[in-house]
XYZ file of N, CA and C in Angstrom:
810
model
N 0.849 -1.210 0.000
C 0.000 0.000 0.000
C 0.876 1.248 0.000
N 1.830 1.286 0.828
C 3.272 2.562 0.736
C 3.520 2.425 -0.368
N 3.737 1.504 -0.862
C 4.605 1.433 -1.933
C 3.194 2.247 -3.354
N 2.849 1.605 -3.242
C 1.209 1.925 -3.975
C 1.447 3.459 -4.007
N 1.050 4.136 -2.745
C 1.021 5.464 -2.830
C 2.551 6.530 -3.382
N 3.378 6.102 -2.851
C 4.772 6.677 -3.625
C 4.636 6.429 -4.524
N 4.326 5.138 -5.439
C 4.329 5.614 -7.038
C 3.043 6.639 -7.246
N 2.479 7.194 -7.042
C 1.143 7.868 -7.272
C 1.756 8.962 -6.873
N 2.337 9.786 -5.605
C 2.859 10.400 -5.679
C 4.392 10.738 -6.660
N 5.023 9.402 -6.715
C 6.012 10.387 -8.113
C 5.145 10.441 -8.965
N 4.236 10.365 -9.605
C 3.511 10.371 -10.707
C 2.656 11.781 -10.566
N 2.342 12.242 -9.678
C 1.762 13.793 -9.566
C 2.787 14.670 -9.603
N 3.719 13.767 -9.086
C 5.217 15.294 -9.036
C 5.555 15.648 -10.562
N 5.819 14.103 -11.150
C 6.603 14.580 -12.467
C 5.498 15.726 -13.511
N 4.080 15.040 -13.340
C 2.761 15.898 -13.670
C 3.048 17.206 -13.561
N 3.132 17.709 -12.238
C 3.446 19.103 -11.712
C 4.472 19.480 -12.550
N 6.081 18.952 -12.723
C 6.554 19.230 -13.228
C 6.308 19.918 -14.722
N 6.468 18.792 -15.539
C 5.592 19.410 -17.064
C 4.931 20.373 -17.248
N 3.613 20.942 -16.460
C 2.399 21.664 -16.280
C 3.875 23.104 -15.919
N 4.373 22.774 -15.352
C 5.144 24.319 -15.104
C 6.290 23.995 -16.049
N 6.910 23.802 -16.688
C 7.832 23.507 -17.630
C 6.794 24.280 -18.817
N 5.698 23.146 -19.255
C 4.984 24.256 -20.462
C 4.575 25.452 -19.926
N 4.180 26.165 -18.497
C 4.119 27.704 -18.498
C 4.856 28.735 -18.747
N 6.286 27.650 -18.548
C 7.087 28.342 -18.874
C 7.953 28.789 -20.503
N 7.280 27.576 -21.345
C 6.987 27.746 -22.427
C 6.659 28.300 -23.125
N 5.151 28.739 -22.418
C 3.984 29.545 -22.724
C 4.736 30.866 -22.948
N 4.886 31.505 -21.362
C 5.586 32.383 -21.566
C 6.471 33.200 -21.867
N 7.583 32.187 -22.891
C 8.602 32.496 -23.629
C 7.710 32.728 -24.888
N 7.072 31.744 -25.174
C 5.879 32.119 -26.149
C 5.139 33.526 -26.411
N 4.949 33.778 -25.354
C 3.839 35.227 -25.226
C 4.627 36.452 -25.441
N 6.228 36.123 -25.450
C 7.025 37.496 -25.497
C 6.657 38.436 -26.736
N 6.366 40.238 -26.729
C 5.984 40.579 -27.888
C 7.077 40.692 -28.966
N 6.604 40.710 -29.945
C 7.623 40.541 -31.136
C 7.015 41.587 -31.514
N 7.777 42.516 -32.516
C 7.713 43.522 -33.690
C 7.247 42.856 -34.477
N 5.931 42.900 -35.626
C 5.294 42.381 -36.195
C 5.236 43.674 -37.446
N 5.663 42.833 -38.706
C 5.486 42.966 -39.479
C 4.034 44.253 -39.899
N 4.032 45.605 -40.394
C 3.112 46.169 -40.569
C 2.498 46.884 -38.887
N 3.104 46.592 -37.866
C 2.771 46.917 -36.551
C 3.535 48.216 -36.327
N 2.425 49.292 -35.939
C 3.006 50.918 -35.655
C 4.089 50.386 -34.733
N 5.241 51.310 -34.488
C 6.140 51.498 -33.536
C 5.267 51.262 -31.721
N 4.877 52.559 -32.234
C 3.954 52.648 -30.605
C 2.831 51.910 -30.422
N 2.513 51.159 -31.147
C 2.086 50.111 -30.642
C 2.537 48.655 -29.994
N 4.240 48.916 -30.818
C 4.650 47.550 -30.167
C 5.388 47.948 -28.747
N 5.893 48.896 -28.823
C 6.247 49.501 -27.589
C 5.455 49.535 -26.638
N 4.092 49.973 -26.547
C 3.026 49.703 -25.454
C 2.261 48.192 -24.972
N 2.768 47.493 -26.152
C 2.768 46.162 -25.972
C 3.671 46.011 -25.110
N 4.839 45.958 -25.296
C 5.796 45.550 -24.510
C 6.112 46.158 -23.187
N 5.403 47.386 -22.932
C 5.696 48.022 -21.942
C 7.054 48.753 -21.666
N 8.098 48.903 -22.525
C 9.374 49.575 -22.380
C 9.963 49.955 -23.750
N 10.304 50.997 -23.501
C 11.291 51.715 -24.815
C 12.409 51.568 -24.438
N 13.504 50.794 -25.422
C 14.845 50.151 -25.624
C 15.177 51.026 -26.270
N 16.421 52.010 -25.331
C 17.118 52.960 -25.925
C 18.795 52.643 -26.112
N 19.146 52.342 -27.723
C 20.541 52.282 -27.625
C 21.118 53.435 -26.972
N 22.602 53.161 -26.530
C 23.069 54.049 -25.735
C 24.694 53.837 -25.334
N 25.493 54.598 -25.796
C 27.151 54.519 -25.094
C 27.742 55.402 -23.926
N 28.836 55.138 -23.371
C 29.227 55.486 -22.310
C 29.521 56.480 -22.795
N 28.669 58.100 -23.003
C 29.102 59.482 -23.706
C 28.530 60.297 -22.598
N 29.639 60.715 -21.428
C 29.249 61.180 -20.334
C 29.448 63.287 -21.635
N 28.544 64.190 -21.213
C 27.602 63.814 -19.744
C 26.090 63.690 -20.646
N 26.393 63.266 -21.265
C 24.608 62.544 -21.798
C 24.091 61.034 -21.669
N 25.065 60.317 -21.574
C 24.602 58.864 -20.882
C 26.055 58.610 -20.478
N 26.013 58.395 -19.428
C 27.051 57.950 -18.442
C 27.246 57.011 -17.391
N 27.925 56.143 -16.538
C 27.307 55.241 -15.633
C 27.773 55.469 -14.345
N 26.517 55.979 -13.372
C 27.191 56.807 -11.819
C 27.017 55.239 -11.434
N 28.078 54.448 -10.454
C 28.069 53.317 -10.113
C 27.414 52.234 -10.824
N 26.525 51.829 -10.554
C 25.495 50.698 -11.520
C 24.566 51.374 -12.132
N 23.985 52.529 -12.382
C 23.432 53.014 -12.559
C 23.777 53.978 -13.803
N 22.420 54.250 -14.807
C 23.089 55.092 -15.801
C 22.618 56.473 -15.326
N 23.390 57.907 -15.719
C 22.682 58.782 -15.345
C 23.444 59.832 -16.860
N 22.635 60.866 -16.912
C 22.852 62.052 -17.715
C 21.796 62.651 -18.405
N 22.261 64.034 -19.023
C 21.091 64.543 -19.470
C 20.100 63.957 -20.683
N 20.630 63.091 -22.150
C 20.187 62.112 -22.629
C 19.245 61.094 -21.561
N 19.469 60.494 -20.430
C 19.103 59.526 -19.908
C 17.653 60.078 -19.084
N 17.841 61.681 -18.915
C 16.635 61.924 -18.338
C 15.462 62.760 -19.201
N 16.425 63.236 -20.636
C 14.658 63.339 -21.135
C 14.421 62.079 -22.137
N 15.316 61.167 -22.289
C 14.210 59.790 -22.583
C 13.523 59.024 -21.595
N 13.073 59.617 -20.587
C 12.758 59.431 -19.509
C 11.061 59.759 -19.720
N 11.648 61.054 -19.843
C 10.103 61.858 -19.524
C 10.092 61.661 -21.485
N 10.179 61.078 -22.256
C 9.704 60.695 -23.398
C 8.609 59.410 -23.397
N 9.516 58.424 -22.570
C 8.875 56.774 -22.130
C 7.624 57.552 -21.788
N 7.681 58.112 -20.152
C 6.528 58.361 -19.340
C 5.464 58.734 -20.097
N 5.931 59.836 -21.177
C 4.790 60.620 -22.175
C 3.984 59.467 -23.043
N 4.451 58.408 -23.234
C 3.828 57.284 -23.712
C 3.895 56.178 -22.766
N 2.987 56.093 -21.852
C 3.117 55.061 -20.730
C 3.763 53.857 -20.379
N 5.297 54.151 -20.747
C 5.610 52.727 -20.446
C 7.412 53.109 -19.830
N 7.930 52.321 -19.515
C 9.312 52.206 -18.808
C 10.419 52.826 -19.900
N 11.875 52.891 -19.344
C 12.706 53.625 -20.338
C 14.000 51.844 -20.039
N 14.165 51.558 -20.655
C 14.954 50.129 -20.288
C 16.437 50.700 -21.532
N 17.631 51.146 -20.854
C 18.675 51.498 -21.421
C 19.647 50.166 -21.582
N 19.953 50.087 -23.180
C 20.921 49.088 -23.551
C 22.453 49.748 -24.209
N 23.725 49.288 -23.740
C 24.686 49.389 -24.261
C 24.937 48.712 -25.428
N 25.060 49.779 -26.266
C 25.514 49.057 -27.627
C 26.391 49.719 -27.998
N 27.159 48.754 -29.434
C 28.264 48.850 -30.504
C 28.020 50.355 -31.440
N 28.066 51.273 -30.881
C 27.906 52.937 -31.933
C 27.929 52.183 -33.398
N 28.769 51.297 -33.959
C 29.019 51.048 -35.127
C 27.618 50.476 -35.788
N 26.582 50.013 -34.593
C 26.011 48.822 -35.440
C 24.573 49.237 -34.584
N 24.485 50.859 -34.636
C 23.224 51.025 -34.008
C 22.150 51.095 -34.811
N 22.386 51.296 -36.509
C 21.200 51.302 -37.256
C 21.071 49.741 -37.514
N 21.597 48.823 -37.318
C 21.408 47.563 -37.751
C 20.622 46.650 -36.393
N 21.080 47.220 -35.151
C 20.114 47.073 -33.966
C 18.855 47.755 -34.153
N 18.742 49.120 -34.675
C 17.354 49.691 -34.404
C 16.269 48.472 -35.337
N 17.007 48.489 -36.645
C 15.972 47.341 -37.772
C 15.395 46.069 -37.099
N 16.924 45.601 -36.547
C 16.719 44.196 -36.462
C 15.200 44.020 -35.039
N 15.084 45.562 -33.963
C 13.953 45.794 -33.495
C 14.706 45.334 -31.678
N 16.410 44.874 -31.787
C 17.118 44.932 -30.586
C 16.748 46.431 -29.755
N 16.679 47.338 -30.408
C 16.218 48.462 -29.690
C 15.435 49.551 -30.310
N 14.700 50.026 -29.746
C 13.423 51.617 -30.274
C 14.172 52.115 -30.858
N 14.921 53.222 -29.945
C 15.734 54.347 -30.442
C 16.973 54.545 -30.541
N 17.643 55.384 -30.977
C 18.675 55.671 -30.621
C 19.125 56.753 -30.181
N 19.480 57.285 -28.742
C 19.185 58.267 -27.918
C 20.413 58.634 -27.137
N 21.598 58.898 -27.802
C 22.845 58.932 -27.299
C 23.364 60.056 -27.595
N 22.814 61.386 -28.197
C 23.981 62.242 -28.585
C 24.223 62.041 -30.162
N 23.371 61.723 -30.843
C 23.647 61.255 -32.180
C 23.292 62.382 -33.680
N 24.226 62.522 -33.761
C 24.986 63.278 -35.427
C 23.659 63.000 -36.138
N 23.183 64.247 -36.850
C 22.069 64.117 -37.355
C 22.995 64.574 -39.187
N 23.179 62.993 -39.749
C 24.278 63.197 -40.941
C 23.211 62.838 -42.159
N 24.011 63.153 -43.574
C 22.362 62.742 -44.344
C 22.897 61.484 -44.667
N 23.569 60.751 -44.513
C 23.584 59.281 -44.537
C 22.423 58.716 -43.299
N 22.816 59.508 -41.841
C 21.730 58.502 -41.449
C 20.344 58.458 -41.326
N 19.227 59.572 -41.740
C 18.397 60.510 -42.171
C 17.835 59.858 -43.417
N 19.171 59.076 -44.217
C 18.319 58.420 -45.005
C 18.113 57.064 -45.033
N 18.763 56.113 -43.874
C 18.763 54.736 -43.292
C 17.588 54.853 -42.242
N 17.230 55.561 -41.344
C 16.371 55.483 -40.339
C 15.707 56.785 -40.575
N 14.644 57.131 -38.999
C 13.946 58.129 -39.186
C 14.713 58.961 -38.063
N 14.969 60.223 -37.919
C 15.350 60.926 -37.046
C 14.461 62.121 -36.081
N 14.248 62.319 -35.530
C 13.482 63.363 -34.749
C 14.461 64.964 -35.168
N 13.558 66.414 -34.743
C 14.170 67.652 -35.026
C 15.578 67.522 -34.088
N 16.377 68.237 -34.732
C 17.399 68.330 -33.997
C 16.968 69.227 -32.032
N 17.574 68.725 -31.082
C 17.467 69.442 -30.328
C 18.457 70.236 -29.678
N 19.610 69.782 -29.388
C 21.312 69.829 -29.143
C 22.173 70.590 -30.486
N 22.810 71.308 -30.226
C 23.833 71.775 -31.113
C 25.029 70.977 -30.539
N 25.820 70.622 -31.988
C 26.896 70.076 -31.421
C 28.234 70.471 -32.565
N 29.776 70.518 -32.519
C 30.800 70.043 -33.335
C 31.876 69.013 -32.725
N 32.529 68.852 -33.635
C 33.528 67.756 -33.684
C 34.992 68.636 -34.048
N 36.043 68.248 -32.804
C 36.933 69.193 -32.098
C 38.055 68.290 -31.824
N 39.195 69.146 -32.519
C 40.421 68.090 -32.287
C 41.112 68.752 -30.767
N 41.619 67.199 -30.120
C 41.434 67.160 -28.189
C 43.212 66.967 -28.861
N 44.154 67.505 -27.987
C 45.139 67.469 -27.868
C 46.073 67.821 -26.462
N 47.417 67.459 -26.469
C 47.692 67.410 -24.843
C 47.940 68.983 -24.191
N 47.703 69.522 -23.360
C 47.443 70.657 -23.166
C 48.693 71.949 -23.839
N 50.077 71.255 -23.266
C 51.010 72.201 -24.192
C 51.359 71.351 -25.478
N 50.601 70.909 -26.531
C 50.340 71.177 -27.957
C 49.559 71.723 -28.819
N 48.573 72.543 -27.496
C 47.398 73.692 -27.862
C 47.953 74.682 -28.905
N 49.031 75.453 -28.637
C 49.214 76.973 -28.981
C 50.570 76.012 -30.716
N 50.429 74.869 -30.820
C 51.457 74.683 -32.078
C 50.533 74.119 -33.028
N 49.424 73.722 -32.516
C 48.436 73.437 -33.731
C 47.004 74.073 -33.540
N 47.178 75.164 -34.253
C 46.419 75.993 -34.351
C 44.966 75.803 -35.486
N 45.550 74.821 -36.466
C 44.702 75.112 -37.991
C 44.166 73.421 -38.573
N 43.432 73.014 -39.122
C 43.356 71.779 -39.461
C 44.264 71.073 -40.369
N 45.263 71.892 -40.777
C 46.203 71.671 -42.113
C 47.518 71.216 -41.116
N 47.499 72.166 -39.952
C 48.983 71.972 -39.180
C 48.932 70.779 -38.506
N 47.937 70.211 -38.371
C 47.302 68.447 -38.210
C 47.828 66.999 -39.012
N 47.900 67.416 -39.948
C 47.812 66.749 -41.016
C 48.970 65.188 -40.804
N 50.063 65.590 -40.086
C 51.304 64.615 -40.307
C 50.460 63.638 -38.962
N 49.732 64.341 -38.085
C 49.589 63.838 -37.050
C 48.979 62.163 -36.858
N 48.897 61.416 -35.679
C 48.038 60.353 -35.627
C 47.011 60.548 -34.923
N 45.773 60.056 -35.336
C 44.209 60.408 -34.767
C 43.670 59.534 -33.987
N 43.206 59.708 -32.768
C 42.217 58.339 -32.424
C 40.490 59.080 -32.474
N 39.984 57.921 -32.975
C 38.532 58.686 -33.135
C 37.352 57.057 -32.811
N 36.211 57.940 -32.103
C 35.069 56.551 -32.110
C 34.972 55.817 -33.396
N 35.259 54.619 -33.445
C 34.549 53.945 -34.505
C 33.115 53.997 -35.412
N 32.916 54.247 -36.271
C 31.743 54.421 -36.706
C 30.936 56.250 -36.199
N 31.566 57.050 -36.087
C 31.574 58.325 -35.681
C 31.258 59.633 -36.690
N 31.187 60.555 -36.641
C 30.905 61.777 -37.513
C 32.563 61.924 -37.726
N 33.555 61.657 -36.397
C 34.650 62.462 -36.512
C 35.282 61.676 -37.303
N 35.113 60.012 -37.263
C 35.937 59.366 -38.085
C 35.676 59.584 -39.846
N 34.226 60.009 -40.038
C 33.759 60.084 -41.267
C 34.669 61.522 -41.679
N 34.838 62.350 -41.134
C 35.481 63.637 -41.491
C 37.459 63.631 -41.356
N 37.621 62.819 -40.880
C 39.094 62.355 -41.267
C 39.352 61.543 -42.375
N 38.663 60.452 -42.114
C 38.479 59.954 -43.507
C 38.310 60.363 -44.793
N 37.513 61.537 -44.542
C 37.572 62.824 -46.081
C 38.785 63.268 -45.985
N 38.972 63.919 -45.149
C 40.959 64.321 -45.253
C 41.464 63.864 -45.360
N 41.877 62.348 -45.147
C 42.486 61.493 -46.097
C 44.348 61.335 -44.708
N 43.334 61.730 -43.120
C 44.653 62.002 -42.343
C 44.414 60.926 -41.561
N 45.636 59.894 -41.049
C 46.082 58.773 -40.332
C 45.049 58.815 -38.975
N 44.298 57.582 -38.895
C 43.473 57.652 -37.406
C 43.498 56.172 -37.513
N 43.411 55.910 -35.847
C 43.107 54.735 -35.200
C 41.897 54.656 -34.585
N 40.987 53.595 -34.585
C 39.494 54.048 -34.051
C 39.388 53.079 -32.743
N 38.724 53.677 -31.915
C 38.387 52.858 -30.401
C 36.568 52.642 -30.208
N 36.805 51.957 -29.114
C 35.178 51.786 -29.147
C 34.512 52.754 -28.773
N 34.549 53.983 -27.966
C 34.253 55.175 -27.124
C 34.961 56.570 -27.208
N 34.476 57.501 -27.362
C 35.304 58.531 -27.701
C 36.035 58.679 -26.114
N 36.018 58.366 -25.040
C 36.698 58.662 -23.985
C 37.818 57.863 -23.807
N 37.706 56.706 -24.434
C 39.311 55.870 -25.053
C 39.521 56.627 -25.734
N 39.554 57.619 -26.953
C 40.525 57.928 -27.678
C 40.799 59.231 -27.145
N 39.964 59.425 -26.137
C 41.140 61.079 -25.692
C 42.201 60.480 -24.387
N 41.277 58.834 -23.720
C 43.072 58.220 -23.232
C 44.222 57.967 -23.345
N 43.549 57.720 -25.104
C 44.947 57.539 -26.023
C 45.955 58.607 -25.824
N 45.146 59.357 -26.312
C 46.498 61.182 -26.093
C 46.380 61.397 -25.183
N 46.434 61.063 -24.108
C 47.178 61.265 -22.499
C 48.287 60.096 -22.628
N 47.907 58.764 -22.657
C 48.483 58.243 -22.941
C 49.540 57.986 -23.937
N 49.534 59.428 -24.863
C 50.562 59.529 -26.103
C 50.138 58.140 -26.877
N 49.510 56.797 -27.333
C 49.621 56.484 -28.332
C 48.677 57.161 -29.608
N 48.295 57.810 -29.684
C 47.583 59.148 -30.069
C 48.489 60.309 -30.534
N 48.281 61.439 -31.000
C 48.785 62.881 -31.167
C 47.249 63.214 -30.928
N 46.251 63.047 -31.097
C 45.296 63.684 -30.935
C 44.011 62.655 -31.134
N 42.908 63.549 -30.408
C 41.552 62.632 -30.796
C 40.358 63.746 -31.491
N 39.457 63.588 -32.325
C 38.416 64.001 -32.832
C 37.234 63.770 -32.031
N 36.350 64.248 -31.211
C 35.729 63.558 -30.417
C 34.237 64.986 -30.291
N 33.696 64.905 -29.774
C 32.219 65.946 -29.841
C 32.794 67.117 -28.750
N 32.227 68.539 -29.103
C 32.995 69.247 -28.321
C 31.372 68.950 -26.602
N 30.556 68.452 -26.696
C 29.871 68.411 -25.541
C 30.727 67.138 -24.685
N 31.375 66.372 -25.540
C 32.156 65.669 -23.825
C 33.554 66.227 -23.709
N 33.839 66.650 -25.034
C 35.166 67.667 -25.047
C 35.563 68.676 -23.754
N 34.250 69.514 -23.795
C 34.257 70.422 -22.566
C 33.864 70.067 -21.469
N 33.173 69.178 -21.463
C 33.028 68.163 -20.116
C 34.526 67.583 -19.159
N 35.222 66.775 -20.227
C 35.866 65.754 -19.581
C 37.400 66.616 -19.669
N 37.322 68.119 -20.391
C 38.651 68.809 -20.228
C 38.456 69.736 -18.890
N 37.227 70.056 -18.341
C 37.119 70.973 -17.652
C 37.965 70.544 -16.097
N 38.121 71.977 -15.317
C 38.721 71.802 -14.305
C 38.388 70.671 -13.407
N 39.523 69.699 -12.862
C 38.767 69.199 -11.781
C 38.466 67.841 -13.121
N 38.123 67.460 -14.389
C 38.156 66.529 -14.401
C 38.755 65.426 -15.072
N 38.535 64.396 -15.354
C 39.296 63.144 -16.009
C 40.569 63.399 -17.185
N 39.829 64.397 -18.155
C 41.455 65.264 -18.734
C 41.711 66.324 -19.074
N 41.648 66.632 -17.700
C 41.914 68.228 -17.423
C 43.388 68.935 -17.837
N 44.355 67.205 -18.030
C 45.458 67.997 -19.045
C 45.469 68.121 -20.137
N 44.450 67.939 -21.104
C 44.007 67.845 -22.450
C 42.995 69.375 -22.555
N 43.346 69.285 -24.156
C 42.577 70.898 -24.317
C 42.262 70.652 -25.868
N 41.481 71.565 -26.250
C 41.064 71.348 -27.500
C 40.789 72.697 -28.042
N 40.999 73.529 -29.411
C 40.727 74.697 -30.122
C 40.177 74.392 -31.343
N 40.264 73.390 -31.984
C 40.389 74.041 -33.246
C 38.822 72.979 -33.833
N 38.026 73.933 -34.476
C 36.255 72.954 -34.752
C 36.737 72.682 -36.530
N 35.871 71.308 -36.254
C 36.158 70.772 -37.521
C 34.623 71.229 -38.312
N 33.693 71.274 -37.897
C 32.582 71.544 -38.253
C 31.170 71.778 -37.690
N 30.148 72.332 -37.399
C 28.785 72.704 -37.003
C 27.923 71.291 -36.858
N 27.070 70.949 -36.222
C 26.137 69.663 -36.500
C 24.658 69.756 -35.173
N 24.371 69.122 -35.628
C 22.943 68.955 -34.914
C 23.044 67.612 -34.037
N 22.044 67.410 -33.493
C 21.575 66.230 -32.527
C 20.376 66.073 -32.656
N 20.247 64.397 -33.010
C 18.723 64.014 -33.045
C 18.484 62.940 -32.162
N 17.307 62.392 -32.062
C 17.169 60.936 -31.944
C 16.678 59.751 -33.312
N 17.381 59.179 -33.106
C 16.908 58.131 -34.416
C 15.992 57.051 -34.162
N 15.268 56.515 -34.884
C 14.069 55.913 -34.871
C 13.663 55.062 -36.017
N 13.136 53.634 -36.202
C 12.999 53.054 -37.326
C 12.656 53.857 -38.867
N 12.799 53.139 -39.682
C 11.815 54.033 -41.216
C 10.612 54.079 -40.386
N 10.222 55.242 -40.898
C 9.033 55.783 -40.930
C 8.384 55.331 -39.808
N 8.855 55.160 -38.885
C 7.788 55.108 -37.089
C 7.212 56.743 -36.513
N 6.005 56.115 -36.236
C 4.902 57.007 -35.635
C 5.456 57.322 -34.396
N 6.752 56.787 -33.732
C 7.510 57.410 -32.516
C 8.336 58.413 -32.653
N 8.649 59.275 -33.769
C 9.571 60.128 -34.407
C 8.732 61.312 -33.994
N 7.121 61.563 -34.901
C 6.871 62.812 -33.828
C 6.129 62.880 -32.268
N 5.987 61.835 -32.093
C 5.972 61.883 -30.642
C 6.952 62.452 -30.070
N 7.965 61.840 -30.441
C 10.026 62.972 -30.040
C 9.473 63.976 -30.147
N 8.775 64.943 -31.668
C 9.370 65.799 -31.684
C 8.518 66.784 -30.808
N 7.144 66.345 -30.747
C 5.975 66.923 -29.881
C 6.700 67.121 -28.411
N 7.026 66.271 -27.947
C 7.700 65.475 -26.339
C 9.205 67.337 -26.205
N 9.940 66.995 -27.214
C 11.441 67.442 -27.373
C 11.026 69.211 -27.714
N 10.119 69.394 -28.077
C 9.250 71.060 -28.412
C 8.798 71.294 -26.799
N 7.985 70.531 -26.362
C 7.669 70.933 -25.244
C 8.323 71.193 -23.953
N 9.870 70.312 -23.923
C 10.626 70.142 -23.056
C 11.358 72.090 -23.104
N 11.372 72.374 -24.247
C 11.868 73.841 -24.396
C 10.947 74.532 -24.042
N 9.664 74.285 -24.126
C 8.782 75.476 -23.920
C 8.720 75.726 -22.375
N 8.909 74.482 -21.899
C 8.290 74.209 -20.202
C 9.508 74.266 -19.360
N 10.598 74.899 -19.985
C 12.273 74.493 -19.701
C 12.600 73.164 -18.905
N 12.244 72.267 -19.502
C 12.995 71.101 -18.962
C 14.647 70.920 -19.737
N 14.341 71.391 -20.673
C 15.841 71.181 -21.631
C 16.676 72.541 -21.116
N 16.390 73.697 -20.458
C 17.224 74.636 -19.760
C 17.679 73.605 -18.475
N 16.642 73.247 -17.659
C 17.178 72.783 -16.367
C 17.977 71.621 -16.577
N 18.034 70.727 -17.479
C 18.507 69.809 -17.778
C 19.792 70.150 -18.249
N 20.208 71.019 -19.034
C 21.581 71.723 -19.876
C 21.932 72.264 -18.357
N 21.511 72.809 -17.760
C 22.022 73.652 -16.566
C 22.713 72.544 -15.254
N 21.971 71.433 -15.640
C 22.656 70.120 -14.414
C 23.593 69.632 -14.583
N 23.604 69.592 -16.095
C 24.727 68.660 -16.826
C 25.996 69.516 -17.734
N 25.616 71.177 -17.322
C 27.185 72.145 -17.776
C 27.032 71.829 -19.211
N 26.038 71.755 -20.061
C 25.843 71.888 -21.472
C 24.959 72.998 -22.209
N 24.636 73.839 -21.299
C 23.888 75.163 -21.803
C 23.945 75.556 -23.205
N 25.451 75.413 -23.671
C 26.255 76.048 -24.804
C 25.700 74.995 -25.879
N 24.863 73.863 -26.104
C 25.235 73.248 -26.579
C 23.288 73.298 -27.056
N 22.462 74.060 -26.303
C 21.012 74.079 -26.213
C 20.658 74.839 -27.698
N 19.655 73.963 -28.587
C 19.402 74.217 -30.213
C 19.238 75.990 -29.993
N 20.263 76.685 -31.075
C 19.848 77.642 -31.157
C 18.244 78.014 -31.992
């Protein structure tokens, strides 16, 4: 009769088992997918979170301990909220962020990003909101000997991979090494394997200023004018939501108080 009942009991256990094995099935099952012909914001409210690519480009996404923080990180914040759902930040490859946005690895792309007509015509971009250029970083006494973009020329470059700055050396046709982060390549030139880095003048003046990380590094000379957008699949119905969301943040000064936290004032769309 023991014996009787232990097999009856393994026989409900392994039962139990299965029954939660397929829920768990189920629910790998139920995950939402981007569907073919499905608005943006609709799959996003499905899913409950906007997947924002994003690199270590202090001070617009940066990482205070475990945590990400910067001015990028807090108005895609109040972007999510404006469409009811979470802001879930992913580190990715700068090189391979339009091939993540397609493949649907992430919504946006919300990092500080070069509004170039190459990428304008791969994805969708929101109005520019940020003014930005691209600024050669050099060691503090090689400021006053290279004055001009020509007196550059013999030099060696480190620049982000897949970057505005690397695209504009590359037209000049002048020697660069590329890193994964523009804050490696202004290590490089502290570190001298570098003569210089090309890098955005908003972490430029950030990470040269007094007091921080390369405060013996300095930079003069602008390679060119540019904008800042956010990028967004072809043709998604989340582009003017940005731009509705990114208009209002100026009207209501969230983008003053925000430039004012993060020492980027200079950098607010004229």
């Amino acid at each position: 009769m023991i014996r009787h009942c232990k097999k009856i009991c393994a026989l409900l256990i392994a039962a139990m088992l299965l029954v939660l094995s397929g829920c768990g099935q189920n629910k790998e099952e139920a995950a939402v997918v981007l569907e073919e012909g499905q608005s943006d914001l609709e799959y996003v409210k499905a899913k409950g979170t906007l997947v924002a690519g994003i690199t270590d480009y202090a001070p617009l996404d940066y990482r205070n301990g475990e945590e990400w923080v910067g001015f990028d990180v807090e108005l895609a914040k109040v972007f999510a909220e404006s469409i009811g759902v979470k802001l879930e930040l992913k580190e990715i490859d700068w090189n391979e962020k339009t091939e993540l946005l397609e493949e649907g690895e992430i919504d946006c792309i919300w990092n500080g990003m070069t509004l170039t007509e190459e990428l304008q015509e791969t994805i969708s971009c929101s109005q520019p909101y940020l003014s930005n250029a691209q600024v050669v970083v050099l060691q503090e006494g090689d400021k006053e000997q290279y004055q001009t973009v020509e007196s550059c020329q013999h030099l060696l470059f480190a620049v982000e991979e897949g970057s505005t700055g690397e695209s504009l050396l590359k037209g000049m046709n002048y020697r660069y090494a590329t890193y994964s982060t523009q804050r490696e390549a202004m290590q490089s030139v502290r570190e001298k394997k570098a003569d210089a880095a090309v890098v955005d003048i908003i972490m430029a003046s950030y990470f040269t200023g007094k007091g921080q990380e390369f405060a013996d590094l300095d930079f003069s000379i602008f390679l060119n004018d540019e904008k800042i957008g956010v990028g967004f699949r072809k043709k998604s119905d989340l582009t003017e939501r940005a731009n509705v969301i990114l208009q209002t943040a100026y009207e209501n000064g969230t983008m003053l108080r925000l430039a004012g936290k993060y020492n980027i004032e200079e950098a607010l769309k004229q």
